[in-house]
Tab-separated table of C-alpha atoms in Angstrom:
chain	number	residue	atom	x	y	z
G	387	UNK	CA	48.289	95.000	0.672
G	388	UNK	CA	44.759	95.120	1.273
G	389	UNK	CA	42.246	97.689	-0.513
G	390	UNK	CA	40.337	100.898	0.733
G	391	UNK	CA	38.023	100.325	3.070
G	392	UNK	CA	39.205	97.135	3.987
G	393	UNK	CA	39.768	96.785	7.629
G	394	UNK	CA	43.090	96.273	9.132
G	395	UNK	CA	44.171	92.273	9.748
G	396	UNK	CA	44.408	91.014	12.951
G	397	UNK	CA	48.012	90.513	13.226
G	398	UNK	CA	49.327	93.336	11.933
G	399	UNK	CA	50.639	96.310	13.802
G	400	UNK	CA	49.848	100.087	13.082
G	401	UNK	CA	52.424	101.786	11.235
G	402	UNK	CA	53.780	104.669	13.503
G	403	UNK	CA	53.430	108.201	11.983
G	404	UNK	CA	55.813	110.757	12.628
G	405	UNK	CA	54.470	112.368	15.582
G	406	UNK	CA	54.334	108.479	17.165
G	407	UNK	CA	57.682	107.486	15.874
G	408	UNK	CA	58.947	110.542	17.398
G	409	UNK	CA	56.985	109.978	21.073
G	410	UNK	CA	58.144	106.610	20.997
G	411	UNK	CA	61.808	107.940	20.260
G	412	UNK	CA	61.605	110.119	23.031
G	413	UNK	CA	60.122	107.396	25.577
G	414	UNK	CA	62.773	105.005	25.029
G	415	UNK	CA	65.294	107.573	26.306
G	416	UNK	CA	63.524	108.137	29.324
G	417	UNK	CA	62.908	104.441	29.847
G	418	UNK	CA	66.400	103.603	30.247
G	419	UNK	CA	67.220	106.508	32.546
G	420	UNK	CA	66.577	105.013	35.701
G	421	UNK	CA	68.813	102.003	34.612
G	422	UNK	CA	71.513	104.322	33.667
G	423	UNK	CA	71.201	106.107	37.152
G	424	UNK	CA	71.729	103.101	38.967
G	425	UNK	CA	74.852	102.303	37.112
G	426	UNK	CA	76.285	105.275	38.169
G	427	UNK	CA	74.730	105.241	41.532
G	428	UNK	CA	76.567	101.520	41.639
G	429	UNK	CA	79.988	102.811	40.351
G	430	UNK	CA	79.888	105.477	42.679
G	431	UNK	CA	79.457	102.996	45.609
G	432	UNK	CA	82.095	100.763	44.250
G	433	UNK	CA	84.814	103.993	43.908
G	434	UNK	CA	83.566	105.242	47.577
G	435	UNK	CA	84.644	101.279	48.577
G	436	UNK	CA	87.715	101.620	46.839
G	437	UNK	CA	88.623	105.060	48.258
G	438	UNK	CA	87.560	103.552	51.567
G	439	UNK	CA	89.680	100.103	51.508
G	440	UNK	CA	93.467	102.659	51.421
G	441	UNK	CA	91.783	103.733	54.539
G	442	UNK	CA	91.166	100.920	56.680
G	443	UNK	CA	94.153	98.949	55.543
G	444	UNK	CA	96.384	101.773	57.559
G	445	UNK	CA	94.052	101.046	60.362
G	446	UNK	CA	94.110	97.333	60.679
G	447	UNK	CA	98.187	97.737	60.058
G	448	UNK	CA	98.361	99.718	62.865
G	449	UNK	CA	96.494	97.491	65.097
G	450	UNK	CA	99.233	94.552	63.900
G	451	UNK	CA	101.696	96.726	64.387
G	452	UNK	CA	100.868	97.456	67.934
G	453	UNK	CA	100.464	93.888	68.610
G	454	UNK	CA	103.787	93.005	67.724
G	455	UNK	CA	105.328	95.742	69.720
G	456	UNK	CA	103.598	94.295	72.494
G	457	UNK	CA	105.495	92.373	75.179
G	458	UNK	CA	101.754	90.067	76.337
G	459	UNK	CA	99.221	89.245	74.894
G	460	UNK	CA	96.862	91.732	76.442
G	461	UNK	CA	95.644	94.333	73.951
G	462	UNK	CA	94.018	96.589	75.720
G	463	UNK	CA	95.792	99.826	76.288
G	464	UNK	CA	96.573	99.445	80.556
G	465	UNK	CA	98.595	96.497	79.876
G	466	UNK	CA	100.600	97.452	76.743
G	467	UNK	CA	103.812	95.418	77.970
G	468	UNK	CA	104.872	93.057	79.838
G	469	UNK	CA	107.915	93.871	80.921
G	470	UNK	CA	106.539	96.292	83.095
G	471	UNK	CA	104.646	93.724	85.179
G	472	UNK	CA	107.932	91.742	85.432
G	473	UNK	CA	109.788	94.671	86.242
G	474	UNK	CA	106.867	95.573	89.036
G	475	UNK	CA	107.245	91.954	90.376
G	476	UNK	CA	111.043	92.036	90.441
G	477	UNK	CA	110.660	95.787	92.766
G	478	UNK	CA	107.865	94.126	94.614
G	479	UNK	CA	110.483	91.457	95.306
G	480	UNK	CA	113.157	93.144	96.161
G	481	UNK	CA	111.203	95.358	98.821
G	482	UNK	CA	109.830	91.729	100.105
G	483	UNK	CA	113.366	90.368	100.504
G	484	UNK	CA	114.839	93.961	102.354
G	485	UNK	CA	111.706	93.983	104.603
G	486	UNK	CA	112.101	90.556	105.514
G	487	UNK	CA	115.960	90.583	106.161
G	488	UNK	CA	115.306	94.153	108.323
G	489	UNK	CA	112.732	92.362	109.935
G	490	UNK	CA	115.222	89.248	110.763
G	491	UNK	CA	117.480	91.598	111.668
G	492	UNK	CA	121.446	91.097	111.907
G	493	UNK	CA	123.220	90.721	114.662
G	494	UNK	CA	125.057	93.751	115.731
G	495	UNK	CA	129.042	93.197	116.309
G	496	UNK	CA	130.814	93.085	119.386
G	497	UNK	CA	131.403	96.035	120.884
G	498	UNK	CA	135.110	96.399	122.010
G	499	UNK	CA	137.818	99.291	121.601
G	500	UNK	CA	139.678	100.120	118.369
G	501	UNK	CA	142.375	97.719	117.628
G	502	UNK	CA	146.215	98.661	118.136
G	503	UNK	CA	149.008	98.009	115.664
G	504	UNK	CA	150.095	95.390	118.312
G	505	UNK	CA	147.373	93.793	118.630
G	506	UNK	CA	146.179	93.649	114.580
G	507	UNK	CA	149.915	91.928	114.081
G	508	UNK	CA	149.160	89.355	116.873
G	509	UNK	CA	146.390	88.476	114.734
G	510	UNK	CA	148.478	86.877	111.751
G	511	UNK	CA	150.792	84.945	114.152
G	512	UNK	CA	147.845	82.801	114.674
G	513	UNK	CA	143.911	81.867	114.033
G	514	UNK	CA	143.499	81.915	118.011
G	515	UNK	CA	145.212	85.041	118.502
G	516	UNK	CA	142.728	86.557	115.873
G	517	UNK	CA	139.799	84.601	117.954
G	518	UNK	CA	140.906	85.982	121.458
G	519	UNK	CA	139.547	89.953	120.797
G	520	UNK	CA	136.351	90.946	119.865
G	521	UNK	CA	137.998	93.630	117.752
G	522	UNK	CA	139.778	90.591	115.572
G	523	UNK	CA	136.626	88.552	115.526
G	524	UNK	CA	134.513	91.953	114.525
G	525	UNK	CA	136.917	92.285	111.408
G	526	UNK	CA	136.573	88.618	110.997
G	527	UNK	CA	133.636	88.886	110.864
G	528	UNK	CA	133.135	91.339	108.397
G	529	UNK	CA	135.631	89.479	106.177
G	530	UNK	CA	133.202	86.558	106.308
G	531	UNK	CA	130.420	88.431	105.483
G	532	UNK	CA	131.842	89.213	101.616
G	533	UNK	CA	131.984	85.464	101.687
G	534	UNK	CA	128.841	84.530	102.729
G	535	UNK	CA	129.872	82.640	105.303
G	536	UNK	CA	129.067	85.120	108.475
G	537	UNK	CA	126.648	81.914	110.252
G	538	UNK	CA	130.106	80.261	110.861
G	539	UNK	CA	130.710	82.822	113.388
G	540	UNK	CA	127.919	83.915	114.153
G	541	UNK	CA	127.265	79.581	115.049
G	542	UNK	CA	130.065	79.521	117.489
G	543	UNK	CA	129.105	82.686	119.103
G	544	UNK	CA	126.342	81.407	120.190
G	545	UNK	CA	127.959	78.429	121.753
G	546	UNK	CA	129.930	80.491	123.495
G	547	UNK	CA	127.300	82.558	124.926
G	548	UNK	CA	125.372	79.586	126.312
G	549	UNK	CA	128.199	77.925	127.973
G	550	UNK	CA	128.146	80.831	130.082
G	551	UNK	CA	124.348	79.848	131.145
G	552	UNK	CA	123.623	78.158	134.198
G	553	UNK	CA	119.416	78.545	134.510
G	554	UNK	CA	118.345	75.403	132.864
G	555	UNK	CA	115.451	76.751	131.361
G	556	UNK	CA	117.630	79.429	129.538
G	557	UNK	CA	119.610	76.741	128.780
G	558	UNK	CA	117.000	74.953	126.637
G	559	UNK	CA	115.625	78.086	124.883
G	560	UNK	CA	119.256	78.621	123.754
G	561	UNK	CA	119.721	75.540	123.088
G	562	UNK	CA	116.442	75.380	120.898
G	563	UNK	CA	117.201	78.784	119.128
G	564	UNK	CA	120.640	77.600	117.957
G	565	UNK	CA	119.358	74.103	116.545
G	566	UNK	CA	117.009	76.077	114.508
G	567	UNK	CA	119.084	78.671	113.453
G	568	UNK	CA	122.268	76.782	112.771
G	569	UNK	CA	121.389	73.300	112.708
G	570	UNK	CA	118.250	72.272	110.898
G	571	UNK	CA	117.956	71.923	107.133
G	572	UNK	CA	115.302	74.337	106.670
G	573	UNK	CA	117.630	77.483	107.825
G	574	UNK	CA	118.882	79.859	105.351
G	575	UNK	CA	121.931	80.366	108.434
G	576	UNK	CA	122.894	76.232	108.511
G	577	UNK	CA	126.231	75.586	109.105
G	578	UNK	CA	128.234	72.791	107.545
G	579	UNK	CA	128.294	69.477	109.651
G	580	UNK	CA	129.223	66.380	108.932
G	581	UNK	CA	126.272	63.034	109.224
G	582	UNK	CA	128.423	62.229	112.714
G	583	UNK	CA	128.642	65.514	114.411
G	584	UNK	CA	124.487	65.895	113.471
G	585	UNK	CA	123.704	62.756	115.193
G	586	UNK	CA	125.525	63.720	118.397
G	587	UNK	CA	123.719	66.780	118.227
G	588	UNK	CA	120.313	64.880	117.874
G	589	UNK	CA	120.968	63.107	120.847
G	590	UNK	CA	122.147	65.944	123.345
G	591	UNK	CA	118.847	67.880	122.149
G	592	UNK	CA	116.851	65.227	124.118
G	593	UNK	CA	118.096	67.130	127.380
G	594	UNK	CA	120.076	70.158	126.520
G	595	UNK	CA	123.085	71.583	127.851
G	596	UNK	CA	126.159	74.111	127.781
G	597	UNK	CA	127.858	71.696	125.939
G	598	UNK	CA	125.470	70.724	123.512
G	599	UNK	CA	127.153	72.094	120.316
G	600	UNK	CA	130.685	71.382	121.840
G	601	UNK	CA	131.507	69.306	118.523
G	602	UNK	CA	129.766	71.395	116.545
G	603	UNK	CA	131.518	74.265	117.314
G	604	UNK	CA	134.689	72.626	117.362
G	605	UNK	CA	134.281	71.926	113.942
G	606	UNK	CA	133.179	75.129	112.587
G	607	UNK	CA	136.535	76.503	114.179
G	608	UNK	CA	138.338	74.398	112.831
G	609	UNK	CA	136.886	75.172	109.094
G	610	UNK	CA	137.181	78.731	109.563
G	611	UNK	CA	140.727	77.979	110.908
G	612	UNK	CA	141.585	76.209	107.713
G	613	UNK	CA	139.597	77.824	105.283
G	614	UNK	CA	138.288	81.369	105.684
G	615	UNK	CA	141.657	82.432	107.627
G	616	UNK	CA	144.223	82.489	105.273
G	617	UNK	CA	142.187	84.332	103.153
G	618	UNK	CA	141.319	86.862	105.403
G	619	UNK	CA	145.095	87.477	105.969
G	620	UNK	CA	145.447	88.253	102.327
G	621	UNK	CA	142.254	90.475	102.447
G	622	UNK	CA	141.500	94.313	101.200
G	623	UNK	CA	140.259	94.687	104.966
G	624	UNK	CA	142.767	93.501	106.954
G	625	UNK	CA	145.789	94.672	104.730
G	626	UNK	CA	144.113	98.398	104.946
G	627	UNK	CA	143.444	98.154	108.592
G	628	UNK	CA	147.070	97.127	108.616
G	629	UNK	CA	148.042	100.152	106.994
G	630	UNK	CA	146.259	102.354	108.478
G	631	UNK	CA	147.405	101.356	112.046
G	632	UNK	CA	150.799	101.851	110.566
G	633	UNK	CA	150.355	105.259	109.193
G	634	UNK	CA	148.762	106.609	112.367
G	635	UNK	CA	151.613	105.321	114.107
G	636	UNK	CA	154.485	107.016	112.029
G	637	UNK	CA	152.516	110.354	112.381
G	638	UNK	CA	152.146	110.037	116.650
């Protein structure tokens, strides 16, 4: 306590009178407004984030989820599978492969006069019989072709065609066509020869002749003779020609 008059100490703080206590109650308030604002502002931000996070998840599941349906591992949207680009290779090859075996062409059968009864009979006494008429080696022929195995005859009709050559020139062109077609390896249209029969061919190539492919040939016959013959005989395409004939003979 001090007295009256006596001057306030040094330390010691005013008292506050009720106007001050009340301007100092009403400051403090307004002093931590701006704090209280920001913690809202803050909690908004954090409740906008939380509303926002729902939101993207969807969107970044959907991007996974696309992915995974995908058949390569391009995302973009052009290339969304795969197996469209194999399937567009696969066409592209196939077109390839028909062009290429139009452009190689096939050779076109004999032409020769519908076969009789008599003469379709003839054809299962025997394998040379069959061989005699173009019209049996035409549905040989096409009996060979389900089998794969068409270059057999195709092979020794070719040898037969240049034994009937006499300019020597022509000779050697046939001679050269057939060795590539029929003989070498790297033909899709080899024939089956044996080490011996190759050898002999080898050696007549160094100056052809007609008789070049005379073993050859011999032993293509005989394979289709042993092999590809009886089948044929029990075939959908002679049997039907067979009965055919037949039918069109019981109606005349």
């Amino acid at each position: 306590m001090r007295g009256a008059g006596e001057p306030p100490s040094p330390g010691a703080q005013p008292a506050a009178t009720g106007g001050e206590a009340g301007e100092v109650s009403r400051r403090v308030p307004a002093a931590d407004t701006p704090m209280g604002s920001e913690r809202t502002e803050m909690r908004k931000r954090q409740m906008s984030t939380t509303q926002e996070t729902p939101g993207a998840a969807p969107a970044q599941h959907s991007t996974g989820h696309r992915g995974s349906n995908a058949c390569c591992f391009c995302w973009c949207c052009c290339c969304s599978c795969s197996c469209l680009t194999v399937r567009n290779q696969d066409e592209e090859r196939a077109r390839r492969t028909s062009h290429e075996l139009q452009a190689e062409g096939i050779p076109n059968c004999e032409e020769s006069p519908a076969p009789t009864l008599e003469e379709v009979n003839a054809w299962a006494q025997s394998f040379d019989k069959l061989m005699l008429t173009p019209a049996g080696r035409n549905a040989f022929r096409e009996f060979l072709r389900t089998e794969f195995s068409e270059e057999n005859m195709l092979f020794w009709m070719a040898c037969e065609e240049l034994k009937q050559e006499s300019n020597k020139s022509v000779i050697e062109e046939k001679a050269r066509l057939i060795y590539e077609d029929y003989i070498s390896i790297l033909s899709p249209k080899e024939v089956s020869l044996d080490s011996r029969v190759r050898e002999v061919i080898n050696r007549n190539m160094l100056e052809p002749s007609q008789h070049t492919f005379d073993d050859a040939q011999l032993q293509i016959y005989t394979l289709m003779h042993r092999d590809s013959y009886p089948r044929f005989m029990n075939s959908a395409i002679y049997k039907d020609l067979l009965r055919s004939l037949s039918e069109k003979s019981i109606e005349a």
